[in-house]
Amino acid sequence: MKKGVQWVVEDKKKKQIFWPSEEMKKIAYVNDESFYEEAKKDPIKFWENRAKEGLTWFKEWDTAYESKPPYFKWFVGGKINVSYNCLDRHLKDKKDKVAIHWEPENTEEEARKITYGQLHEQVCKFANALKKLGVKKGDRVAVYLPMIPEVQITLLACARIGAIHGVVFSAFSGESLKDRVENSEAKLIITCDGYTRRGKVIELKKQSDIAASSPSIEHVVIVKREGNEIATTEGKDVWYHEIVENEPAECEPEQMDANDVLFLLYSSGTTGKPKGIIHDTAGYLTQAYWTTKLDFDLHDDDVFWCTADIGWVTGHTYGCYGPLSVGATMVEYEGGPDYPDWGRFWSIVEKFGITVFYTAPTAIRMFKKMGDEWITKHDVSSIRILGTVGEPIDVEAWMWYFNTVGQGRCPVIDTWWQTETGGTLINALPGIGPFIPTVAGRPFPGGTADIYDDRGHPVSGEDTGYLVFKPPFVPGLLRGLWNNEKKFIDTYWSEYGKETYFTADGARWFDDQNIRVTGRVDDVMKVAGHRLSSAEIEDAITSHQDVIESAVVPKPDDIRGQVPIAFVVLKAGVESSEGKEKEIIGQVRKEIGPTAKPHKVYLVKGLPKTRSGKIMRRFLRSMLVNDKLGDATTLQNPEIVDYLKEVVGYKE
Ligand code: WTA
């Protein structure tokens, strides 16, 4: 039996509880309470020790933690470079170690293998080229690329010269890119000609042109990936391969302040436009390094695959900075999980001998539905640790993942975190456990979580409350929202004051240590693991000329977790028709991207509203799942309820 878990030891609250095997404990970096104890005794000292031990500094900090609520800083006075930590320091003994195994979607094309030495060279060349294009420390660079190694090269090249990158998911539309380019006043976009998804060519350069006309953009760098025909603008558009060709393979890394901004990542909140979450340099990297190393117990011979797209925070932390700072070998796959068939992921596991596999519940549910034969056809016995992230996982999906993919041998690490937290914050560690279906686990050492009721009192027992974090805040936590201080304070530091970080997730204690996260309590939904908000989709819908107003609510879905359902009121005189529904779906595709398109559009004559005119999305949510509707008499238009019940086929 390989390093793994032991079978059920306890059956508490009707949940099976798994503990690490002796073999797993022997291998694991953490196999006793000492880390937790050290962190509990003095969390600031704990993170100082981790930052010293894990990272290489040009100059160490003067002050470890400085707090001016709700602002805080880690490692003040320290000088460091993220790209140096992900590359240069590995060159001495890992120059020829594979950093990235890249698997193209097309099975006829060859995989690419990039060693740490080669990655260093390519990052330096591109960093030099960026400088020549006028990109300086503090400038913003918009990254609009699919899953090709140039994406990691770009991130590291930006980090090397101190430019701030902002990745935009390649399946988002050009309009989305434009919003983010304008908000961040990016100087440069890096994109590619095109790429294939499930065999179909996606013309990415064409989408990026929508944003390239923004006044701040000076250049667009194009990676040649697909070879499709593209239109270029003389003087503005440049080919990646041409600008890097003659650049030297050395580029001195910028000595960054620990608290300089490393990147922005736009993420959905409760208002229409996504907000630019700010992550700093040293705090973020400390969290990325240690969570990667300890959550996934990454040793030198491990092969790590995090399936997340770089467009999301999971792709940043566990598909780039985490594994590369640790000096691990990681896998990057360009395409869809079902291409050319549902065995693709498992053939990749077999091909590269993946030992640690990290994915999302939506993918797990999909694989479960497609049948075990896709997995059993392949040899997946190399896997020793499984991870999951992005949304609550149900018992059935957890058990299936454990039994079928992990063959009853691998711990399932259910990691709870957010774009805002930079790295995982609640999960079991492989050598410690326990691994409990639906229960994420304990806070990562050095983080102080609690669960509060409405009034800010800690809840206990079986009660559900709101997940919060207390100071000192973990080094990976966001430092602000780009150009929007008010929103930063309103969103995270108003619910319980400036010294309590509000996560907007519901949670309850499983026992006195382990936490079960139940999901968002705001108007943010997770659609196939993607974070989208009601307001954002509503904004896209109301930009259609025939629409007066709309309400978008999530409906539970077996595979995708949640899907958006739209209720739309058309202008007087506009006829409701199937064609109109399609147009509205098309509008969302154009404004945001296919990920956000409503599963169903109901064209209705009105929406339930409070007397003050606020749309009662709660009513619509309950209606879709045949839940009790509650009191309708306080509504401005109570008669609308019976009408809507009929429209959606509500059964009491
Ligand atoms: C949800 C993804 C339950 C949660 C890293 C959170 C989870 C939101 C889990 C953040 C988990 C993430 N169990 N819920 N293991 N992981 N979530 O910003 O609602 O895309 O607030 O970051 O995903 O989503 P985001």
XYZ file of C-alpha atoms and ligand atoms in Angstrom:
677
model
C 0.000 0.000 0.000
C 1.300 3.400 -0.959
C 1.571 6.362 1.329
C -2.006 7.266 2.086
C -4.771 7.252 4.616
C -6.205 4.660 6.910
C -9.784 3.639 6.716
C -12.538 5.044 8.804
C -11.677 5.320 12.423
C -14.614 7.220 13.736
C -18.170 7.778 12.729
C -19.072 11.023 14.351
C -22.256 12.880 13.521
C -22.818 10.245 10.839
C -19.702 11.352 8.991
C -16.765 9.156 8.238
C -13.512 10.503 9.534
C -10.198 9.550 8.016
C -6.753 9.868 9.537
C -3.330 9.717 7.905
C -1.575 6.371 7.758
C 1.722 5.827 9.548
C 3.451 5.901 6.182
C 1.952 9.275 5.282
C 2.938 10.660 8.663
C 6.471 9.483 8.157
C 6.795 11.259 4.816
C 4.897 14.450 5.651
C 6.699 17.675 6.576
C 4.123 18.225 9.283
C 3.154 15.231 11.350
C 2.713 16.622 14.821
C 1.241 19.674 16.498
C 4.465 21.664 16.730
C 3.653 23.969 13.797
C 0.192 24.703 15.129
C 1.586 25.302 18.592
C 4.328 27.606 17.380
C 1.762 29.613 15.408
C -0.666 29.803 18.281
C 1.951 31.009 20.717
C 3.092 33.889 18.549
C 1.604 34.128 15.053
C 3.837 37.044 14.059
C 6.986 35.207 15.066
C 5.650 32.111 13.305
C 5.322 33.968 9.983
C 8.701 35.625 10.477
C 10.254 32.207 10.873
C 8.461 30.956 7.770
C 9.495 34.001 5.718
C 13.133 33.496 6.723
C 13.141 29.776 6.204
C 11.160 29.655 2.943
C 12.208 32.744 1.014
C 15.428 34.399 -0.089
C 15.670 38.095 0.765
C 17.921 40.851 -0.535
C 17.371 42.543 2.798
C 15.402 41.363 5.787
C 12.590 43.438 7.258
C 12.790 45.926 10.105
C 9.256 45.440 11.395
C 7.427 42.145 11.037
C 3.829 43.354 11.319
C 2.397 46.832 11.294
C -1.284 47.480 11.769
C -3.454 50.522 11.098
C -6.868 48.894 10.834
C -8.132 47.952 8.376
C -4.695 48.270 6.788
C -1.780 46.121 7.800
C 1.689 45.379 6.472
C 4.053 42.469 6.767
C 7.850 42.496 6.658
C 8.153 46.270 6.483
C 11.548 47.376 5.164
C 12.267 43.983 3.594
C 13.570 43.767 0.027
C 12.750 40.795 -2.146
C 11.932 39.692 -5.694
C 9.328 37.040 -6.442
C 10.819 35.928 -9.738
C 14.219 35.519 -8.054
C 12.558 33.271 -5.483
C 10.807 31.225 -8.176
C 13.838 30.899 -10.465
C 17.355 32.133 -9.691
C 17.708 30.516 -6.325
C 16.872 27.109 -7.830
C 19.561 27.327 -10.497
C 22.323 26.008 -8.277
C 20.908 22.535 -7.843
C 17.731 22.425 -9.938
C 18.813 23.977 -13.214
C 17.909 20.875 -15.203
C 14.879 19.909 -13.161
C 11.595 20.228 -15.057
C 9.666 23.246 -13.824
C 6.722 22.914 -16.212
C 5.447 19.976 -18.214
C 3.079 21.538 -20.713
C 0.439 19.425 -22.424
C -1.258 20.915 -25.499
C -4.900 20.170 -26.152
C -4.200 18.695 -29.570
C -3.047 15.106 -28.974
C -0.962 15.140 -32.154
C 1.156 17.997 -30.894
C 4.119 17.323 -28.636
C 4.233 18.222 -24.972
C 6.779 20.874 -23.948
C 9.219 20.412 -21.108
C 10.726 23.526 -19.543
C 13.503 23.225 -17.004
C 14.206 25.805 -14.325
C 17.257 26.878 -16.314
C 15.203 27.402 -19.467
C 12.395 29.135 -17.634
C 14.868 31.529 -16.064
C 16.307 32.327 -19.478
C 12.928 32.947 -21.088
C 11.683 35.066 -18.218
C 14.819 37.228 -18.385
C 14.471 37.687 -22.137
C 10.863 38.742 -21.885
C 11.576 40.976 -18.895
C 14.212 42.772 -20.995
C 11.781 43.058 -23.907
C 9.101 44.517 -21.643
C 11.555 47.135 -20.441
C 12.340 48.051 -24.045
C 8.632 48.550 -24.644
C 8.691 51.104 -21.864
C 7.185 49.011 -19.062
C 8.506 50.207 -15.722
C 8.171 49.285 -12.073
C 4.600 49.908 -10.923
C 3.111 49.910 -14.456
C 0.145 47.639 -15.045
C 0.245 44.842 -17.627
C -2.970 43.098 -18.688
C -2.482 39.397 -19.350
C -5.036 37.772 -21.631
C -3.612 34.363 -22.424
C -4.763 30.746 -22.464
C -2.928 27.977 -20.610
C 0.414 28.080 -22.384
C 3.825 28.424 -20.685
C 4.097 32.029 -21.867
C 1.570 32.798 -19.161
C 3.944 31.807 -16.345
C 6.789 33.468 -18.241
C 4.773 36.686 -18.392
C 3.839 36.667 -14.716
C 7.424 36.056 -13.671
C 8.796 38.621 -16.127
C 6.454 41.257 -14.692
C 7.461 40.292 -11.164
C 11.109 40.491 -12.174
C 10.906 44.132 -13.247
C 8.279 45.144 -10.696
C 5.405 45.603 -13.152
C 1.955 44.767 -11.776
C 0.153 42.063 -13.727
C -3.584 41.715 -14.037
C -4.672 38.454 -15.607
C -8.048 38.318 -17.329
C -9.561 34.862 -17.881
C -9.136 34.021 -21.585
C -12.755 32.846 -21.827
C -13.939 36.291 -20.761
C -14.937 38.622 -23.566
C -12.984 41.534 -24.998
C -15.482 43.834 -23.258
C -14.507 42.351 -19.889
C -10.856 42.834 -20.719
C -11.570 46.434 -21.659
C -13.253 47.170 -18.308
C -10.252 45.823 -16.442
C -7.710 47.548 -18.677
C -9.477 50.842 -18.123
C -9.853 50.417 -14.383
C -6.190 49.531 -13.946
C -4.929 51.892 -16.690
C -2.789 49.138 -18.091
C 0.010 50.132 -20.427
C 0.306 46.867 -22.261
C -1.762 43.803 -23.124
C -0.201 40.445 -23.721
C -2.361 38.009 -25.651
C -2.044 35.376 -28.402
C -3.318 35.019 -31.947
C -5.690 32.227 -31.007
C -5.970 28.850 -29.327
C -8.202 25.826 -29.534
C -10.763 24.776 -27.016
C -12.350 21.389 -27.615
C -10.859 21.512 -31.075
C -12.491 24.836 -31.984
C -10.337 27.890 -32.699
C -10.878 30.822 -30.337
C -9.629 34.061 -31.871
C -8.223 35.766 -28.833
C -6.347 38.603 -30.561
C -9.616 39.703 -32.131
C -11.202 39.914 -28.666
C -8.233 41.782 -27.266
C -8.619 44.429 -29.998
C -11.796 45.560 -28.226
C -9.634 46.597 -25.274
C -6.550 47.704 -27.196
C -8.177 50.997 -28.148
C -8.245 52.045 -24.471
C -6.207 55.245 -24.103
C -3.661 53.821 -21.635
C -2.576 50.962 -23.926
C 0.729 51.570 -25.677
C 1.476 48.086 -26.967
C -0.074 44.690 -27.514
C 2.307 41.732 -27.406
C 1.071 38.707 -29.349
C 2.235 35.169 -28.709
C 1.988 33.002 -31.804
C 0.067 29.959 -30.695
C -2.559 28.918 -33.171
C -1.252 30.375 -36.407
C -4.655 31.785 -37.337
C -4.762 34.910 -39.436
C -4.910 38.134 -37.427
C -5.077 41.830 -38.126
C -2.268 43.884 -36.580
C -1.790 47.572 -35.950
C 1.565 48.884 -37.070
C 3.605 50.340 -34.234
C 1.263 49.085 -31.525
C 1.139 45.326 -32.019
C 4.336 43.314 -31.684
C 5.059 39.596 -31.877
C 6.376 38.005 -28.715
C 8.889 35.792 -30.539
C 10.319 38.765 -32.400
C 10.824 40.982 -29.382
C 12.455 38.316 -27.212
C 14.702 36.881 -29.917
C 17.746 39.071 -29.454
C 17.372 39.923 -25.807
C 20.053 38.781 -23.347
C 19.241 35.775 -21.161
C 20.054 37.701 -17.997
C 18.030 40.409 -16.358
C 18.817 41.780 -12.941
C 15.752 41.324 -10.687
C 14.314 44.530 -9.267
C 14.722 44.814 -5.500
C 11.103 45.251 -4.500
C 9.754 46.461 -1.202
C 7.984 43.673 0.651
C 4.726 45.623 0.431
C 4.908 46.637 -3.239
C 1.989 45.403 -5.301
C 2.667 42.112 -7.093
C -0.627 41.760 -8.922
C -4.250 42.740 -9.309
C -6.917 40.175 -9.900
C -10.425 41.297 -10.720
C -13.074 39.352 -8.907
C -16.845 39.497 -8.574
C -18.443 41.099 -5.577
C -21.904 42.336 -4.909
C -21.818 45.238 -7.344
C -21.850 45.340 -11.115
C -18.202 45.825 -11.933
C -15.616 43.327 -10.689
C -13.128 44.817 -8.266
C -9.352 44.749 -8.541
C -8.063 42.787 -5.577
C -4.549 43.873 -4.624
C -1.898 41.385 -3.522
C 1.471 42.467 -2.246
C 4.877 40.929 -2.860
C 6.378 39.277 0.211
C 3.250 38.488 2.223
C 1.587 36.832 -0.734
C 4.681 34.804 -1.587
C 5.137 33.628 2.001
C 1.571 32.325 2.001
C 1.882 30.818 -1.484
C 5.153 29.062 -0.646
C 4.114 27.564 2.674
C 0.607 26.526 1.761
C 1.873 24.834 -1.405
C 4.593 23.025 0.465
C 2.537 21.908 3.455
C -1.001 21.442 2.096
C 0.254 19.282 -0.729
C 3.327 18.032 1.072
C 5.428 18.717 -2.009
C 8.803 16.967 -2.013
C 11.499 17.124 -4.631
C 10.245 14.106 -6.596
C 6.577 15.091 -6.617
C 4.740 16.084 -9.776
C 2.001 18.569 -9.018
C -1.024 19.364 -11.144
C -3.446 22.086 -10.231
C -6.081 22.077 -12.975
C -7.257 25.669 -12.417
C -7.002 28.234 -15.178
C -4.550 31.078 -14.650
C -7.494 33.465 -14.940
C -8.472 32.614 -11.368
C -6.543 32.993 -8.161
C -6.022 29.236 -7.846
C -4.107 29.343 -11.134
C -1.907 32.163 -9.801
C -1.024 30.612 -6.474
C -0.991 26.886 -7.268
C -0.389 27.000 -11.024
C 2.540 29.413 -10.852
C 3.937 31.126 -7.751
C 3.459 28.348 -5.174
C 4.981 25.371 -6.993
C 7.729 27.438 -8.646
C 8.828 29.113 -5.417
C 9.019 25.664 -3.834
C 11.068 24.411 -6.806
C 8.562 21.723 -7.710
C 7.696 20.145 -11.039
C 4.243 21.206 -12.162
C 1.960 20.292 -15.026
C 0.008 22.723 -17.165
C -2.712 21.569 -19.546
C -4.041 23.763 -22.291
C -7.420 22.274 -23.039
C -10.761 20.882 -21.938
C -11.210 17.921 -19.576
C -13.361 16.113 -22.149
C -11.110 16.493 -25.144
C -10.887 14.279 -27.094
C -12.788 12.261 -24.471
C -13.435 12.081 -20.716
C -10.245 10.122 -20.157
C -7.991 13.106 -20.947
C -7.191 14.182 -17.391
C -6.359 10.640 -16.362
C -4.170 10.093 -19.394
C -2.271 13.229 -18.320
C -1.929 11.862 -14.785
C -0.530 8.645 -16.228
C 1.748 10.361 -18.762
C 3.516 12.605 -16.251
C 3.201 10.383 -13.185
C 1.314 13.037 -11.264
C 1.560 12.546 -7.510
C -0.507 15.470 -6.234
C -3.728 16.391 -8.014
C -5.763 19.496 -7.193
C -9.105 20.273 -8.818
C -12.625 21.616 -8.171
C -15.843 19.934 -7.013
C -17.564 20.780 -10.286
C -14.976 18.721 -12.186
C -15.247 15.910 -9.648
C -19.032 15.764 -10.062
C -18.675 15.748 -13.823
C -16.190 12.885 -13.793
C -18.398 10.975 -11.385
C -21.297 11.334 -13.789
C -19.288 10.268 -16.823
C -18.448 6.876 -15.342
C -15.514 5.210 -13.608
C -14.262 3.514 -16.761
C -12.556 6.717 -17.947
C -10.369 6.536 -14.890
C -9.865 2.809 -14.522
C -8.668 2.721 -18.130
C -5.610 4.657 -17.000
C -2.991 4.019 -14.377
C -3.526 6.738 -11.792
C -1.719 4.927 -8.994
C 1.015 7.582 -8.931
C -1.362 9.965 -7.115
C -0.741 10.192 -3.376
C -2.622 13.348 -2.406
C -5.872 14.812 -3.728
C -7.062 18.370 -3.299
C -10.289 20.226 -3.923
C -11.188 23.919 -3.955
C -13.743 26.450 -5.078
C -17.057 25.538 -3.506
C -18.481 23.260 -0.862
C -18.117 19.598 -1.814
C -20.941 17.162 -1.047
C -20.388 13.814 0.671
C -21.068 11.758 -2.474
C -18.569 13.667 -4.609
C -15.978 13.559 -1.815
C -16.362 9.787 -1.342
C -16.262 9.157 -5.060
C -13.075 11.236 -5.400
C -11.544 9.398 -2.465
C -12.517 5.905 -3.635
C -12.275 6.095 -7.414
C -9.534 8.602 -8.124
C -7.636 8.072 -4.880
C -8.382 4.359 -4.777
C -9.097 4.701 -1.073
C -5.471 5.576 -0.447
C -5.075 9.324 -0.750
C -6.096 12.032 1.682
C -8.580 14.502 0.219
C -7.439 17.996 1.171
C -10.488 20.264 0.993
C -8.995 23.747 0.890
C -11.146 26.740 1.711
C -9.927 30.134 0.565
C -10.761 33.130 -1.633
C -9.190 35.416 -4.212
C -8.815 37.827 -1.304
C -6.795 35.455 0.883
C -4.074 34.749 -1.698
C -3.614 31.179 -0.483
C -5.483 28.468 1.370
C -6.662 29.325 4.865
C -8.695 26.367 6.085
C -7.787 22.754 5.393
C -6.399 19.588 6.919
C -2.703 18.869 6.400
C -1.865 15.472 4.832
C 0.183 14.196 7.750
C -2.216 15.481 10.400
C -5.810 15.058 9.205
C -8.597 14.456 9.930
C -10.108 14.247 6.464
C -13.849 14.564 6.738
C -16.249 14.792 3.807
C -17.726 18.334 3.562
C -15.545 19.660 6.389
C -12.639 21.814 5.190
C -10.789 21.443 8.489
C -8.587 23.634 10.681
C -7.253 27.077 9.878
C -3.787 26.888 8.335
C -1.246 27.570 11.130
C -0.889 31.307 11.686
C -4.487 32.190 10.799
C -7.176 32.907 13.370
C -10.658 32.008 12.188
C -13.901 32.356 14.058
C -17.600 32.034 13.329
C -19.850 34.939 14.338
C -23.560 35.498 14.550
C -25.302 38.616 13.215
C -24.229 40.643 16.222
C -20.620 39.614 16.210
C -20.791 37.010 18.973
C -18.960 33.742 18.406
C -21.310 30.843 17.674
C -20.802 27.350 18.951
C -22.354 23.930 18.640
C -24.438 23.251 15.578
C -25.256 26.890 14.837
C -24.369 28.388 11.504
C -22.759 31.821 11.413
C -20.367 33.867 9.336
C -16.748 32.973 8.842
C -14.360 35.731 9.930
C -10.627 36.161 10.524
C -8.964 38.044 13.354
C -5.616 39.873 13.571
C -2.819 39.439 12.995
C -4.073 38.863 9.472
C -2.302 36.230 7.418
C 0.406 37.587 5.110
C -1.522 36.540 1.997
C -4.621 38.617 2.689
C -5.528 41.359 0.195
C -4.169 44.848 0.795
C -6.926 46.801 -0.895
C -9.061 47.241 -3.986
C -7.546 49.106 -6.901
C -8.798 52.693 -6.952
C -11.600 51.889 -4.568
C -10.846 52.354 -0.905
C -14.477 52.834 0.034
C -15.521 49.526 -1.460
C -12.602 47.827 0.305
C -13.834 49.041 3.667
C -17.522 48.469 2.925
C -17.006 44.928 1.687
C -14.633 43.464 4.218
C -14.357 45.761 7.218
C -17.851 47.045 7.906
C -19.802 43.998 8.963
C -17.821 43.517 12.184
C -15.564 46.565 12.249
C -12.064 47.303 11.085
C -10.348 44.550 12.993
C -12.369 41.621 11.744
C -12.122 40.372 8.165
C -15.551 39.373 6.869
C -15.401 36.515 4.339
C -19.054 36.590 3.184
C -19.188 32.817 3.716
C -21.478 30.912 6.045
C -19.841 28.315 8.308
C -20.248 26.144 11.370
C -17.979 24.220 13.708
C -17.803 20.487 13.152
C -16.062 20.078 16.490
C -13.972 22.514 18.479
C -11.260 22.665 15.820
C -12.654 21.838 12.413
C -14.798 24.124 10.302
C -17.442 23.345 7.745
C -17.959 26.140 5.200
C -21.474 26.239 3.803
C -21.118 28.805 1.010
C -21.634 32.455 0.152
C -24.104 34.584 2.030
C -24.004 37.487 -0.436
C -25.041 37.766 -4.081
C -21.920 36.059 -5.325
C -22.420 32.671 -6.976
C -20.041 29.916 -7.920
C -20.842 28.578 -11.374
C -18.698 25.556 -12.187
C -16.203 26.965 -9.706
C -16.182 30.397 -11.384
C -16.979 33.365 -9.242
C -19.723 35.580 -10.667
C -22.169 37.991 -9.132
C -25.853 38.629 -9.679
C -25.251 42.334 -10.171
C -22.560 41.778 -12.780
C -24.802 39.577 -14.947
C -27.755 41.904 -14.401
C -25.642 44.826 -15.620
C -24.800 42.900 -18.771
C -28.476 42.080 -19.372
C -29.731 45.611 -18.815
C -27.220 46.898 -21.336
C -29.524 45.299 -23.949
C -31.626 48.040 -25.494
C -34.964 46.273 -24.964
C -34.512 45.554 -21.266
C -35.854 47.662 -18.402
C -34.630 45.613 -15.486
C -33.558 42.156 -14.482
C -32.786 39.931 -11.522
C -30.303 37.089 -11.671
C -30.293 34.383 -9.017
C -28.447 31.107 -8.645
C -30.213 27.771 -8.897
C -28.545 24.601 -7.568
C -27.170 22.329 -10.273
C -25.903 18.765 -9.930
C -22.728 19.341 -11.907
C -22.004 23.050 -11.998
C -22.918 23.653 -8.356
C -24.991 26.674 -9.274
C -26.277 28.112 -12.544
C -27.529 31.673 -13.109
C -31.239 32.104 -13.876
C -32.398 35.465 -15.219
C -35.746 37.163 -14.753
C -36.026 39.957 -17.288
C -38.557 42.724 -17.768
C -38.707 44.062 -21.320
C -39.635 47.596 -22.320
C -43.293 48.251 -23.080
C -44.171 47.292 -26.627
C -41.253 44.849 -27.039
C -42.542 41.405 -27.771
C -41.425 38.459 -25.626
C -40.137 35.707 -27.817
C -37.637 32.903 -27.835
C -35.504 35.074 -30.070
C -35.387 37.738 -27.359
C -34.269 35.184 -24.781
C -31.434 34.152 -27.082
C -30.478 37.769 -27.657
C -30.236 38.312 -23.908
C -28.050 35.259 -23.486
C -25.926 36.566 -26.367
C -25.623 39.908 -24.633
C -24.176 38.256 -21.500
C -21.732 36.278 -23.643
C -20.584 39.475 -25.289
C -20.315 41.555 -22.131
C -18.780 38.958 -19.815
C -18.184 35.647 -21.588
C -19.816 32.228 -22.003
C -19.155 31.248 -18.374
C -21.739 33.752 -17.167
C -24.546 33.051 -19.580
C -27.916 32.413 -17.936
C -29.088 28.842 -17.938
C -32.634 30.061 -18.448
C -34.165 33.453 -19.155
C -37.713 34.138 -17.946
C -39.260 37.132 -19.687
C -41.633 38.454 -17.028
C -43.909 41.412 -16.521
C -42.474 42.432 -13.153
C -40.127 41.535 -10.284
C -40.886 41.237 -6.581
C -39.855 44.465 -4.831
C -39.759 45.900 -1.359
C -41.608 49.138 -0.649
C -38.361 51.001 -1.128
C -37.998 49.463 -4.578
C -35.295 46.901 -3.869
C -35.581 43.686 -5.872
C -36.214 40.713 -3.566
C -33.898 38.168 -5.116
C -34.460 35.927 -2.098
C -38.035 35.312 -3.267
C -36.890 34.288 -6.712
C -34.201 32.007 -5.292
C -36.708 30.201 -3.095
C -39.198 29.933 -5.907
C -36.719 28.100 -8.115
C -36.179 25.376 -5.523
C -39.779 25.193 -4.311
C -38.796 26.475 -0.881
C -41.155 28.258 1.480
C -41.545 31.826 0.241
C -42.136 33.700 3.437
C -44.249 36.775 3.904
C -45.184 38.544 0.672
C -47.347 41.207 2.270
C -44.422 43.553 2.813
C -43.826 43.690 -0.910
C -44.681 46.703 -2.983
C -46.337 44.378 -5.516
C -47.536 41.214 -3.710
C -49.684 40.199 -6.679
C -46.533 39.500 -8.692
C -45.785 36.455 -6.550
C -48.667 34.299 -7.819
C -47.854 35.304 -11.353
C -44.184 34.362 -10.978
C -45.065 31.076 -9.295
C -46.932 30.129 -12.417
C -44.119 31.233 -14.695
C -41.523 29.040 -12.986
C -43.904 26.176 -12.156
C -43.513 26.559 -8.389
C -44.872 23.726 -6.276
C -45.587 24.413 -2.632
C -15.945 29.273 -2.056
C -11.355 30.408 -4.927
C -16.384 25.650 0.460
C -16.292 30.218 -0.913
C -10.085 29.941 -4.224
C -15.366 31.383 -1.134
C -15.283 27.148 -0.889
C -15.309 31.453 -2.627
C -14.105 26.367 -0.832
C -14.073 32.135 -3.145
C -14.156 25.143 -0.081
C -13.709 28.136 -2.028
N -15.312 24.838 0.545
N -16.398 26.791 -0.246
N -13.113 24.326 0.000
N -13.152 27.011 -1.543
N -14.996 28.227 -1.657
O -12.485 33.976 -4.926
O -17.637 30.599 -1.053
O -12.946 32.243 -6.730
O -15.815 32.590 -0.576
O -11.502 31.775 -4.746
O -15.365 30.094 -3.059
O -13.976 32.037 -4.531
P -12.726 32.577 -5.308
